[in-house]
């Protein structure tokens, strides 16, 4: 009963406070950081890419909360990583900095800039956006689009939902959100400078190098055409465009930003069909624990009303283990336990004694639950693999103990039943402790010399094995003999009801 209470308490702590079902450990789940990806068209120069990266570096340099930022630049792309002090790991400061960088990413034309946040500060220890998706299916494309956009508007009103994309990609690493930049003219300000919209458009076209007039010039007696454009017009971004100076009719010079507003808007990027039905995926980020996000996700889908012939269903969750993966993992766990039971049943030639070995598994899980709770590590997919490995390791001690007790009962038939259990347990204390100690010491370097608890796949495996071995060793030496005594005592009493008192009194009984 004490063991069952400890198991229940440890599972409560694990279930409530440990992030579970994340796909990968370490970089995507255990530490907080922001990554910035820059992609330029093929043929872009290294200088242009480096210029964009230096813009972000200059902004990050002004943020005192940033511990370190690194950048790797190549011709048509770059990657930046921003890390934070441990004291800010679970605060909203990294989220605010990520939002700042995301706002800056809209300032560039001709370049795709993506900003992601990872770790406990983002998504409750999950990973990268979009972490939820809703699929809309139907035979009328416009109606499917309207349903998807209505879903997007409803999701945008939720305080925990960010970055809603009503035409997201169904691919894991693809963000196919397409956008274009629109110019809104402030006609009142334009009139104050005696400019017409037509004249402004002409100056805009000249600024971006689109339609500058062709001229003719005689060089060496030969007439050639020429065109005047601004320097570096092919690399102009939104900020530079708004800072561009234009001439007014009265000879003054004003910035374009004084009379226009440049803003990005989403446009259709692709059309997808499934079984001749048009399909739109609405993807979004959820700021908070996965369990709360799942609840929000299900309620949004349930509250969406669609006409007959149209469906709204859950999209594929790319960044957490899905329901099918969970079922497969539990199936593997069940098969592992069944194989352990079959092997030990064949070894002991008994159907009850293997239960003494199987009971070792929940005893080991107590240590697994507690070690992940105290180290604040994420229980990743590698941790589930470690649990399966642990089953085959922790049962060894129980098998050795039960087999040795059986040997003593057979070798010394005159020895009382309970004394045989005590003697067999005491004689196996040293081998069990030495086996556990050497294994734990061999695994400790994997977690002691890492960046943080759960910072890579080896940490997850090591934490599972260390926690499972320590707790199973304690309980194998205390609880397993008691379980053995209960099961075998019940079997002896069931064979001969009159021997119950004799067994309790310690009278020698035949093995």
CSV table of C-alpha atoms in Angstrom, one decimal:
chain,number,residue,atom,x,y,z
A,1,UNK,CA,0.0,0.0,0.0
A,2,UNK,CA,2.9,2.4,0.8
A,3,UNK,CA,4.5,1.6,-2.6
A,4,UNK,CA,1.2,2.2,-4.4
A,5,UNK,CA,0.8,5.5,-2.6
A,6,UNK,CA,4.4,6.5,-3.6
A,7,UNK,CA,3.7,5.5,-7.2
A,8,UNK,CA,0.5,7.5,-7.3
A,9,UNK,CA,2.2,10.6,-5.9
A,10,UNK,CA,5.1,10.4,-8.2
A,11,UNK,CA,2.8,10.0,-11.2
A,12,UNK,CA,0.8,13.0,-10.2
A,13,UNK,CA,3.9,15.2,-10.1
A,14,UNK,CA,5.1,13.8,-13.4
A,15,UNK,CA,1.7,14.2,-15.1
A,16,UNK,CA,1.2,17.7,-13.8
A,17,UNK,CA,4.7,19.3,-14.2
A,18,UNK,CA,6.7,17.4,-16.8
A,19,UNK,CA,6.4,18.2,-20.5
A,20,UNK,CA,5.6,14.9,-22.3
A,21,UNK,CA,5.0,13.6,-25.8
A,22,UNK,CA,7.5,16.1,-27.4
A,23,UNK,CA,9.2,14.7,-30.5
A,24,UNK,CA,12.8,15.5,-29.8
A,25,UNK,CA,14.7,16.5,-26.7
A,26,UNK,CA,17.3,19.0,-26.0
A,27,UNK,CA,17.5,21.9,-28.4
A,28,UNK,CA,13.7,21.9,-29.2
A,29,UNK,CA,12.3,21.2,-25.8
A,30,UNK,CA,14.7,21.7,-22.8
A,31,UNK,CA,16.3,25.1,-23.4
A,32,UNK,CA,14.9,28.4,-24.5
A,33,UNK,CA,16.3,30.1,-27.6
A,34,UNK,CA,15.2,32.0,-30.7
A,35,UNK,CA,16.2,31.0,-34.2
A,36,UNK,CA,16.2,33.3,-37.3
A,37,UNK,CA,16.3,31.9,-40.8
A,38,UNK,CA,17.0,34.1,-43.8
A,39,UNK,CA,16.5,32.8,-47.3
A,40,UNK,CA,17.3,34.8,-50.5
A,41,UNK,CA,16.7,33.8,-54.1
A,42,UNK,CA,19.4,31.8,-55.9
A,43,UNK,CA,22.1,34.0,-57.1
A,44,UNK,CA,22.0,36.5,-54.2
A,45,UNK,CA,25.3,37.9,-53.1
A,46,UNK,CA,27.0,37.1,-49.8
A,47,UNK,CA,27.2,40.8,-49.0
A,48,UNK,CA,23.5,41.2,-49.4
A,49,UNK,CA,22.8,38.3,-47.1
A,50,UNK,CA,25.3,39.5,-44.6
A,51,UNK,CA,23.7,42.9,-44.7
A,52,UNK,CA,20.4,41.5,-43.6
A,53,UNK,CA,22.0,39.5,-40.8
A,54,UNK,CA,23.9,42.6,-39.5
A,55,UNK,CA,20.6,44.4,-39.3
A,56,UNK,CA,19.3,41.8,-36.8
A,57,UNK,CA,22.6,41.7,-35.0
A,58,UNK,CA,22.4,45.5,-34.5
A,59,UNK,CA,18.9,45.2,-33.0
A,60,UNK,CA,19.9,42.3,-30.7
A,61,UNK,CA,23.0,44.2,-29.5
A,62,UNK,CA,20.6,46.8,-28.0
A,63,UNK,CA,18.7,44.1,-25.9
A,64,UNK,CA,20.5,43.6,-22.6
A,65,UNK,CA,18.5,40.4,-21.8
A,66,UNK,CA,20.2,38.5,-24.6
A,67,UNK,CA,23.0,36.4,-23.4
A,68,UNK,CA,24.6,35.5,-26.8
A,69,UNK,CA,23.7,35.5,-30.4
A,70,UNK,CA,25.5,33.7,-33.2
A,71,UNK,CA,25.2,33.9,-37.0
A,72,UNK,CA,26.2,31.7,-39.9
A,73,UNK,CA,25.9,33.3,-43.3
A,74,UNK,CA,26.2,31.8,-46.8
A,75,UNK,CA,25.4,33.2,-50.3
A,76,UNK,CA,21.6,32.9,-50.3
A,77,UNK,CA,20.8,32.1,-46.7
A,78,UNK,CA,21.7,32.6,-43.1
A,79,UNK,CA,20.9,31.2,-39.6
A,80,UNK,CA,21.0,33.0,-36.3
A,81,UNK,CA,20.5,31.7,-32.8
A,82,UNK,CA,19.7,33.8,-29.8
A,83,UNK,CA,20.1,32.4,-26.3
A,84,UNK,CA,19.2,33.8,-22.9
A,85,UNK,CA,20.5,33.5,-19.3
A,86,UNK,CA,19.1,30.6,-17.1
A,87,UNK,CA,17.2,33.1,-15.0
A,88,UNK,CA,15.1,34.0,-18.0
A,89,UNK,CA,14.4,30.5,-19.2
A,90,UNK,CA,10.8,30.3,-18.0
A,91,UNK,CA,9.8,34.0,-18.4
A,92,UNK,CA,8.0,35.9,-21.1
A,93,UNK,CA,11.0,38.0,-22.0
A,94,UNK,CA,12.3,35.6,-24.7
A,95,UNK,CA,8.7,35.6,-26.1
A,96,UNK,CA,8.7,39.4,-26.3
A,97,UNK,CA,12.2,39.5,-27.9
A,98,UNK,CA,11.0,36.9,-30.4
A,99,UNK,CA,8.0,39.0,-31.3
A,100,UNK,CA,10.3,42.0,-31.8
A,101,UNK,CA,12.5,40.0,-34.3
A,102,UNK,CA,9.3,38.7,-36.0
A,103,UNK,CA,8.1,42.3,-36.5
A,104,UNK,CA,11.5,43.3,-38.0
A,105,UNK,CA,11.3,40.3,-40.4
A,106,UNK,CA,8.5,42.0,-42.3
A,107,UNK,CA,10.8,44.9,-43.2
A,108,UNK,CA,12.5,43.2,-46.1
A,109,UNK,CA,11.4,42.6,-49.7
A,110,UNK,CA,12.9,39.9,-51.8
A,111,UNK,CA,14.0,37.9,-48.8
A,112,UNK,CA,12.2,35.3,-46.7
A,113,UNK,CA,12.8,35.8,-43.0
A,114,UNK,CA,11.4,33.3,-40.4
A,115,UNK,CA,11.6,33.7,-36.7
A,116,UNK,CA,10.9,30.7,-34.4
A,117,UNK,CA,11.0,30.3,-30.6
A,118,UNK,CA,11.8,27.1,-28.8
A,119,UNK,CA,11.9,25.8,-25.2
A,120,UNK,CA,9.9,26.2,-21.9
A,121,UNK,CA,9.2,29.9,-22.5
A,122,UNK,CA,7.4,29.0,-25.8
A,123,UNK,CA,4.5,26.6,-26.1
A,124,UNK,CA,4.9,25.1,-22.7
A,125,UNK,CA,8.1,23.3,-23.6
A,126,UNK,CA,7.0,22.2,-27.0
A,127,UNK,CA,8.7,23.4,-30.1
A,128,UNK,CA,8.2,25.5,-33.2
A,129,UNK,CA,5.2,27.0,-34.9
A,130,UNK,CA,2.8,26.1,-36.3
A,131,UNK,CA,2.0,23.6,-33.6
A,132,UNK,CA,-1.7,23.1,-34.4
A,133,UNK,CA,-3.6,22.7,-37.6
A,134,UNK,CA,-7.2,22.5,-38.7
A,135,UNK,CA,-8.1,21.1,-42.2
A,136,UNK,CA,-11.1,22.3,-44.1
A,137,UNK,CA,-12.4,20.1,-47.0
A,138,UNK,CA,-15.2,20.8,-49.6
A,139,UNK,CA,-16.0,20.9,-53.3
A,140,UNK,CA,-16.5,24.7,-53.6
A,141,UNK,CA,-13.1,26.5,-53.3
A,142,UNK,CA,-14.6,29.9,-52.4
A,143,UNK,CA,-16.7,28.4,-49.6
A,144,UNK,CA,-13.7,26.4,-48.3
A,145,UNK,CA,-11.7,29.6,-48.3
A,146,UNK,CA,-14.5,31.5,-46.4
A,147,UNK,CA,-14.7,28.8,-43.8
A,148,UNK,CA,-10.9,28.8,-43.3
A,149,UNK,CA,-10.8,32.6,-43.0
A,150,UNK,CA,-13.7,32.6,-40.6
A,151,UNK,CA,-11.7,30.1,-38.5
A,152,UNK,CA,-8.7,32.3,-38.7
A,153,UNK,CA,-10.6,35.3,-37.4
A,154,UNK,CA,-12.1,33.4,-34.5
A,155,UNK,CA,-8.7,32.0,-33.6
A,156,UNK,CA,-7.1,35.4,-33.7
A,157,UNK,CA,-9.5,36.6,-31.0
A,158,UNK,CA,-8.0,34.1,-28.5
A,159,UNK,CA,-5.4,35.6,-26.3
A,160,UNK,CA,-3.2,32.5,-26.4
A,161,UNK,CA,-3.2,32.1,-30.1
A,162,UNK,CA,-0.6,33.7,-32.4
A,163,UNK,CA,0.5,33.7,-36.0
A,164,UNK,CA,-2.7,32.3,-37.6
A,165,UNK,CA,-2.1,31.2,-41.2
A,166,UNK,CA,-5.3,30.4,-43.1
A,167,UNK,CA,-3.5,28.7,-46.0
A,168,UNK,CA,-0.6,26.9,-44.3
A,169,UNK,CA,1.5,24.2,-45.8
A,170,UNK,CA,0.9,20.6,-44.7
A,171,UNK,CA,4.6,19.9,-45.0
A,172,UNK,CA,6.7,19.9,-41.9
A,173,UNK,CA,9.5,22.3,-42.7
A,174,UNK,CA,7.6,24.4,-45.3
A,175,UNK,CA,6.0,27.8,-44.5
A,176,UNK,CA,4.2,28.5,-47.7
A,177,UNK,CA,2.6,31.7,-46.6
A,178,UNK,CA,2.8,34.1,-49.5
A,179,UNK,CA,2.6,37.9,-49.2
A,180,UNK,CA,2.8,41.0,-51.3
A,181,UNK,CA,3.5,44.6,-50.3
A,182,UNK,CA,0.9,47.3,-50.9
A,183,UNK,CA,1.3,51.1,-51.0
A,184,UNK,CA,-1.4,53.2,-49.5
A,185,UNK,CA,-1.2,56.9,-50.5
A,186,UNK,CA,-2.1,59.6,-48.0
A,187,UNK,CA,-3.8,62.0,-50.5
A,188,UNK,CA,-4.2,64.9,-48.0
A,189,UNK,CA,-0.4,65.0,-47.3
A,190,UNK,CA,0.2,64.6,-51.0
A,191,UNK,CA,-1.9,67.6,-51.8
A,192,UNK,CA,0.0,69.7,-49.3
A,193,UNK,CA,3.2,69.1,-51.3
A,194,UNK,CA,1.3,69.9,-54.6
A,195,UNK,CA,1.9,66.4,-55.9
A,196,UNK,CA,-0.6,64.2,-57.8
A,197,UNK,CA,-1.0,60.5,-57.4
A,198,UNK,CA,0.2,60.0,-61.0
A,199,UNK,CA,3.4,62.0,-60.3
A,200,UNK,CA,3.9,60.0,-57.1
A,201,UNK,CA,3.5,56.7,-58.9
A,202,UNK,CA,6.1,57.8,-61.4
A,203,UNK,CA,8.6,58.6,-58.7
A,204,UNK,CA,7.9,55.3,-56.9
A,205,UNK,CA,8.6,53.4,-60.1
A,206,UNK,CA,11.8,55.2,-60.5
A,207,UNK,CA,12.7,54.5,-56.9
A,208,UNK,CA,12.3,50.8,-57.2
A,209,UNK,CA,13.9,50.7,-60.7
A,210,UNK,CA,10.8,49.5,-62.5
A,211,UNK,CA,10.0,51.8,-65.3
A,212,UNK,CA,12.6,54.6,-65.6
A,213,UNK,CA,12.4,56.3,-69.0
A,214,UNK,CA,14.8,55.4,-71.8
A,215,UNK,CA,16.9,58.2,-73.1
A,216,UNK,CA,19.2,58.5,-76.1
A,217,UNK,CA,22.7,59.8,-76.2
A,218,UNK,CA,25.3,60.1,-78.9
A,219,UNK,CA,28.7,58.6,-78.0
A,220,UNK,CA,31.4,58.7,-80.7
A,221,UNK,CA,28.9,59.5,-83.4
A,222,UNK,CA,26.7,56.5,-82.4
A,223,UNK,CA,23.3,56.9,-80.8
A,224,UNK,CA,22.8,54.7,-77.7
A,225,UNK,CA,19.9,54.3,-75.3
A,226,UNK,CA,20.4,54.9,-71.6
A,227,UNK,CA,18.4,54.5,-68.4
A,228,UNK,CA,19.0,56.2,-65.1
A,229,UNK,CA,18.2,54.1,-61.9
A,230,UNK,CA,19.0,54.5,-58.2
A,231,UNK,CA,22.1,52.7,-57.0
A,232,UNK,CA,21.4,49.2,-55.5
A,233,UNK,CA,17.8,49.5,-56.7
A,234,UNK,CA,17.6,45.7,-57.0
A,235,UNK,CA,18.3,45.2,-53.3
A,236,UNK,CA,16.0,47.9,-52.0
A,237,UNK,CA,13.8,47.0,-49.0
A,238,UNK,CA,10.8,48.6,-47.4
A,239,UNK,CA,12.8,50.7,-44.9
A,240,UNK,CA,15.0,52.1,-47.6
A,241,UNK,CA,12.0,52.8,-49.9
A,242,UNK,CA,10.2,54.9,-47.2
A,243,UNK,CA,13.5,56.8,-46.6
A,244,UNK,CA,13.9,57.6,-50.3
A,245,UNK,CA,13.9,61.3,-51.1
A,246,UNK,CA,11.7,62.6,-54.0
A,247,UNK,CA,11.4,66.1,-55.5
A,248,UNK,CA,8.3,68.2,-55.2
A,249,UNK,CA,7.1,70.8,-57.8
A,250,UNK,CA,8.4,73.7,-55.6
A,251,UNK,CA,11.9,72.3,-55.4
A,252,UNK,CA,11.8,70.8,-52.0
A,253,UNK,CA,12.7,67.2,-51.2
A,254,UNK,CA,10.5,64.9,-49.0
A,255,UNK,CA,10.7,61.3,-47.9
A,256,UNK,CA,8.3,58.8,-49.5
A,257,UNK,CA,7.4,57.6,-46.0
A,258,UNK,CA,5.7,61.0,-45.4
A,259,UNK,CA,3.0,60.4,-48.0
A,260,UNK,CA,2.7,56.6,-48.3
A,261,UNK,CA,2.3,53.6,-46.1
A,262,UNK,CA,3.8,50.3,-47.1
A,263,UNK,CA,2.3,47.1,-45.6
A,264,UNK,CA,2.4,43.4,-46.3
A,265,UNK,CA,-0.8,41.4,-46.9
A,266,UNK,CA,-1.3,37.6,-47.3
A,267,UNK,CA,-2.2,36.3,-50.7
A,268,UNK,CA,-3.0,32.8,-52.0
A,269,UNK,CA,0.1,30.7,-52.3
A,270,UNK,CA,-1.2,27.3,-53.6
A,271,UNK,CA,-4.3,25.3,-54.2
A,272,UNK,CA,-4.5,21.7,-52.8
A,273,UNK,CA,-7.1,19.0,-53.4
A,274,UNK,CA,-7.9,15.7,-51.7
A,275,UNK,CA,-10.2,13.3,-53.4
A,276,UNK,CA,-11.3,16.1,-55.7
A,277,UNK,CA,-12.2,18.2,-52.6
A,278,UNK,CA,-10.4,21.5,-52.1
A,279,UNK,CA,-8.4,21.6,-48.9
A,280,UNK,CA,-7.2,24.5,-46.8
A,281,UNK,CA,-5.1,24.1,-43.6
A,282,UNK,CA,-5.4,26.7,-40.9
A,283,UNK,CA,-2.3,26.6,-38.7
A,284,UNK,CA,-1.5,28.6,-35.6
A,285,UNK,CA,0.7,28.8,-32.5
A,286,UNK,CA,-0.7,28.2,-29.0
A,287,UNK,CA,1.1,29.9,-26.1
A,288,UNK,CA,0.7,27.5,-23.2
A,289,UNK,CA,0.8,23.9,-22.0
A,290,UNK,CA,0.0,21.2,-24.6
A,291,UNK,CA,-3.0,19.9,-22.6
A,292,UNK,CA,-4.6,23.3,-22.6
A,293,UNK,CA,-3.8,23.7,-26.3
A,294,UNK,CA,-5.4,20.4,-27.1
A,295,UNK,CA,-8.6,21.5,-25.2
A,296,UNK,CA,-8.7,24.8,-27.1
A,297,UNK,CA,-8.1,22.9,-30.4
A,298,UNK,CA,-10.9,20.5,-29.9
A,299,UNK,CA,-13.4,23.2,-28.8
A,300,UNK,CA,-12.7,25.3,-31.8
A,301,UNK,CA,-13.3,22.4,-34.1
A,302,UNK,CA,-16.5,21.3,-32.3
A,303,UNK,CA,-17.9,24.9,-32.3
A,304,UNK,CA,-17.4,25.3,-36.1
A,305,UNK,CA,-20.6,24.9,-38.1
A,306,UNK,CA,-20.2,24.1,-41.8
A,307,UNK,CA,-22.7,23.4,-44.6
A,308,UNK,CA,-23.5,19.8,-45.7
A,309,UNK,CA,-20.7,18.4,-47.8
A,310,UNK,CA,-18.0,20.3,-46.0
A,311,UNK,CA,-15.8,19.0,-43.1
A,312,UNK,CA,-13.5,20.5,-40.5
A,313,UNK,CA,-11.1,18.1,-38.9
A,314,UNK,CA,-7.8,18.0,-37.0
A,315,UNK,CA,-4.7,18.6,-39.1
A,316,UNK,CA,-1.6,16.6,-38.6
A,317,UNK,CA,0.4,17.7,-35.6
A,318,UNK,CA,4.0,17.8,-36.8
A,319,UNK,CA,5.8,18.9,-33.7
A,320,UNK,CA,4.3,16.6,-31.1
A,321,UNK,CA,3.8,12.9,-31.2
A,322,UNK,CA,0.4,12.1,-32.7
A,323,UNK,CA,-2.2,9.7,-31.5
A,324,UNK,CA,-1.0,6.9,-33.9
A,325,UNK,CA,2.6,7.3,-32.5
A,326,UNK,CA,1.3,7.2,-28.9
A,327,UNK,CA,-0.7,4.0,-29.7
A,328,UNK,CA,2.4,2.4,-31.3
A,329,UNK,CA,4.6,3.3,-28.2
A,330,UNK,CA,2.0,1.8,-25.8
A,331,UNK,CA,1.8,-1.3,-28.0
A,332,UNK,CA,5.5,-1.7,-27.9
A,333,UNK,CA,5.5,-1.3,-24.1
A,334,UNK,CA,2.7,-4.0,-23.8
A,335,UNK,CA,4.6,-6.4,-26.0
A,336,UNK,CA,7.8,-5.8,-24.0
A,337,UNK,CA,6.0,-6.7,-20.7
A,338,UNK,CA,4.4,-9.7,-22.3
A,339,UNK,CA,7.7,-11.0,-23.5
A,340,UNK,CA,9.3,-10.5,-20.1
A,341,UNK,CA,6.4,-12.4,-18.5
A,342,UNK,CA,6.7,-15.3,-21.0
A,343,UNK,CA,10.4,-15.7,-20.5
A,344,UNK,CA,10.2,-15.6,-16.7
A,345,UNK,CA,7.3,-18.0,-16.7
A,346,UNK,CA,9.3,-20.4,-18.7
A,347,UNK,CA,12.3,-19.9,-16.4
A,348,UNK,CA,10.4,-20.3,-13.1
A,349,UNK,CA,7.9,-22.8,-14.4
A,350,UNK,CA,5.2,-20.8,-12.7
A,351,UNK,CA,2.4,-18.4,-13.6
A,352,UNK,CA,2.6,-16.4,-10.3
A,353,UNK,CA,6.3,-15.9,-9.7
A,354,UNK,CA,6.7,-13.8,-13.0
A,355,UNK,CA,4.4,-11.3,-11.4
A,356,UNK,CA,7.1,-10.6,-8.8
A,357,UNK,CA,9.3,-9.6,-11.8
A,358,UNK,CA,6.6,-7.6,-13.5
A,359,UNK,CA,5.9,-5.6,-10.4
A,360,UNK,CA,9.4,-4.3,-10.7
A,361,UNK,CA,8.3,-2.1,-13.6
A,362,UNK,CA,6.0,0.2,-11.7
A,363,UNK,CA,8.6,0.4,-8.9
A,364,UNK,CA,11.2,1.5,-11.5
A,365,UNK,CA,8.7,4.1,-13.0
A,366,UNK,CA,8.6,5.8,-9.6
A,367,UNK,CA,12.2,6.8,-10.1
A,368,UNK,CA,11.7,7.8,-13.7
A,369,UNK,CA,8.8,10.1,-12.7
A,370,UNK,CA,10.7,11.7,-9.9
A,371,UNK,CA,14.0,12.2,-11.7
A,372,UNK,CA,12.3,14.0,-14.6
A,373,UNK,CA,10.3,16.1,-12.1
A,374,UNK,CA,13.3,17.2,-10.2
A,375,UNK,CA,15.6,17.8,-13.2
A,376,UNK,CA,12.8,19.7,-15.0
A,377,UNK,CA,13.7,17.8,-18.2
A,378,UNK,CA,11.2,17.1,-21.0
A,379,UNK,CA,10.0,13.5,-21.4
A,380,UNK,CA,10.8,13.1,-25.1
A,381,UNK,CA,10.4,10.3,-27.6
A,382,UNK,CA,13.9,9.1,-26.7
A,383,UNK,CA,12.7,8.8,-23.1
A,384,UNK,CA,10.0,6.4,-24.1
A,385,UNK,CA,12.7,4.3,-25.9
A,386,UNK,CA,14.7,4.4,-22.7
A,387,UNK,CA,11.7,3.1,-20.7
A,388,UNK,CA,11.5,0.1,-23.0
A,389,UNK,CA,15.2,-0.5,-22.5
A,390,UNK,CA,14.8,-0.1,-18.8
A,391,UNK,CA,12.2,-2.9,-18.6
A,392,UNK,CA,14.8,-5.3,-19.8
A,393,UNK,CA,17.4,-4.1,-17.3
A,394,UNK,CA,15.5,-3.5,-14.0
A,395,UNK,CA,13.8,-7.0,-14.2
A,396,UNK,CA,17.3,-8.6,-14.0
A,397,UNK,CA,17.6,-7.9,-10.3
A,398,UNK,CA,14.2,-9.3,-9.6
A,399,UNK,CA,14.9,-12.4,-11.7
A,400,UNK,CA,18.2,-13.0,-9.8
A,401,UNK,CA,16.5,-12.6,-6.4
A,402,UNK,CA,13.5,-14.8,-7.1
A,403,UNK,CA,15.6,-17.5,-8.8
A,404,UNK,CA,18.0,-17.5,-5.8
A,405,UNK,CA,15.1,-17.8,-3.3
A,406,UNK,CA,13.7,-20.7,-5.3
A,407,UNK,CA,17.1,-22.4,-5.2
A,408,UNK,CA,17.4,-22.1,-1.4
A,409,UNK,CA,13.9,-23.5,-1.0
A,410,UNK,CA,14.8,-26.5,-3.2
A,411,UNK,CA,18.3,-26.9,-1.7
A,412,UNK,CA,17.2,-26.6,1.9
A,413,UNK,CA,13.7,-28.1,2.2
A,414,UNK,CA,13.8,-28.0,6.0
A,415,UNK,CA,14.3,-24.2,6.1
A,416,UNK,CA,11.1,-22.3,7.0
A,417,UNK,CA,9.4,-20.5,4.2
A,418,UNK,CA,9.9,-16.9,5.4
A,419,UNK,CA,13.5,-17.6,6.5
A,420,UNK,CA,14.2,-18.8,3.0
A,421,UNK,CA,12.9,-15.6,1.6
A,422,UNK,CA,15.0,-13.5,4.0
A,423,UNK,CA,18.2,-15.5,3.4
A,424,UNK,CA,17.8,-15.4,-0.4
A,425,UNK,CA,17.3,-11.7,-0.3
A,426,UNK,CA,20.3,-11.0,2.0
A,427,UNK,CA,22.6,-13.1,-0.1
A,428,UNK,CA,21.6,-11.1,-3.2
A,429,UNK,CA,22.0,-7.6,-1.7
A,430,UNK,CA,25.7,-7.1,-2.6
A,431,UNK,CA,25.4,-8.4,-6.2
A,432,UNK,CA,22.3,-6.2,-6.9
A,433,UNK,CA,23.8,-3.1,-5.3
A,434,UNK,CA,27.1,-3.6,-7.2
A,435,UNK,CA,25.3,-4.1,-10.5
A,436,UNK,CA,23.2,-0.9,-10.0
A,437,UNK,CA,26.1,1.2,-8.8
A,438,UNK,CA,28.3,0.3,-11.7
A,439,UNK,CA,25.6,1.0,-14.2
A,440,UNK,CA,24.5,4.3,-12.7
A,441,UNK,CA,28.2,5.5,-12.5
A,442,UNK,CA,28.7,4.6,-16.1
A,443,UNK,CA,25.6,6.6,-17.1
A,444,UNK,CA,26.3,9.7,-15.0
A,445,UNK,CA,28.8,11.4,-17.4
A,446,UNK,CA,26.0,11.6,-20.0
A,447,UNK,CA,24.0,13.9,-17.8
A,448,UNK,CA,26.7,15.6,-15.7
A,449,UNK,CA,28.7,17.0,-18.6
A,450,UNK,CA,25.8,18.1,-20.8
A,451,UNK,CA,24.6,21.6,-21.2
A,452,UNK,CA,21.4,21.0,-19.3
A,453,UNK,CA,19.1,18.2,-18.2
A,454,UNK,CA,17.6,16.6,-21.2
A,455,UNK,CA,19.8,18.7,-23.6
A,456,UNK,CA,20.3,15.7,-26.0
A,457,UNK,CA,19.0,12.3,-26.7
A,458,UNK,CA,21.6,10.6,-24.5
A,459,UNK,CA,20.4,12.6,-21.5
A,460,UNK,CA,16.9,11.3,-21.9
A,461,UNK,CA,18.0,7.7,-22.1
A,462,UNK,CA,20.4,8.1,-19.2
A,463,UNK,CA,17.9,9.9,-16.9
A,464,UNK,CA,15.3,7.1,-17.5
A,465,UNK,CA,17.8,4.3,-16.7
A,466,UNK,CA,19.3,6.1,-13.7
A,467,UNK,CA,16.0,6.9,-12.1
A,468,UNK,CA,14.6,3.5,-12.9
A,469,UNK,CA,17.6,1.6,-11.6
A,470,UNK,CA,17.8,3.5,-8.3
A,471,UNK,CA,14.2,3.2,-7.4
A,472,UNK,CA,13.9,-0.4,-8.6
A,473,UNK,CA,16.9,-1.5,-6.6
A,474,UNK,CA,15.4,0.0,-3.4
A,475,UNK,CA,12.0,-1.7,-4.0
A,476,UNK,CA,13.4,-5.0,-5.3
A,477,UNK,CA,15.2,-5.5,-2.0
A,478,UNK,CA,12.2,-4.6,0.1
A,479,UNK,CA,8.9,-5.1,-1.8
A,480,UNK,CA,9.8,-7.9,-4.2
A,481,UNK,CA,10.4,-10.4,-1.3
A,482,UNK,CA,7.1,-9.4,0.3
A,483,UNK,CA,5.3,-9.9,-3.0
A,484,UNK,CA,7.0,-13.3,-3.4
A,485,UNK,CA,5.9,-14.2,0.1
A,486,UNK,CA,2.3,-13.2,-0.6
A,487,UNK,CA,2.0,-15.0,-3.9
A,488,UNK,CA,3.9,-18.2,-2.9
A,489,UNK,CA,2.2,-18.3,0.5
A,490,UNK,CA,-1.2,-18.1,-1.2
A,491,UNK,CA,-0.2,-20.9,-3.5
A,492,UNK,CA,0.9,-23.1,-0.6
A,493,UNK,CA,-2.3,-22.4,1.3
A,494,UNK,CA,-4.4,-23.1,-1.8
A,495,UNK,CA,-2.7,-26.6,-2.2
A,496,UNK,CA,-3.5,-27.6,1.4
A,497,UNK,CA,-5.8,-25.4,3.5
A,498,UNK,CA,-4.6,-27.0,6.7
A,499,UNK,CA,-1.0,-25.8,6.2
A,500,UNK,CA,-1.9,-22.1,6.5
A,501,UNK,CA,-1.2,-21.9,10.2
A,502,UNK,CA,1.9,-24.0,9.8
A,503,UNK,CA,3.3,-21.6,7.2
A,504,UNK,CA,2.5,-18.6,9.4
A,505,UNK,CA,4.2,-20.3,12.3
A,506,UNK,CA,7.3,-21.0,10.2
A,507,UNK,CA,6.9,-24.8,10.3
A,508,UNK,CA,9.0,-26.4,7.5
A,509,UNK,CA,6.9,-27.2,4.5
A,510,UNK,CA,7.9,-29.1,1.3
A,511,UNK,CA,8.9,-26.9,-1.5
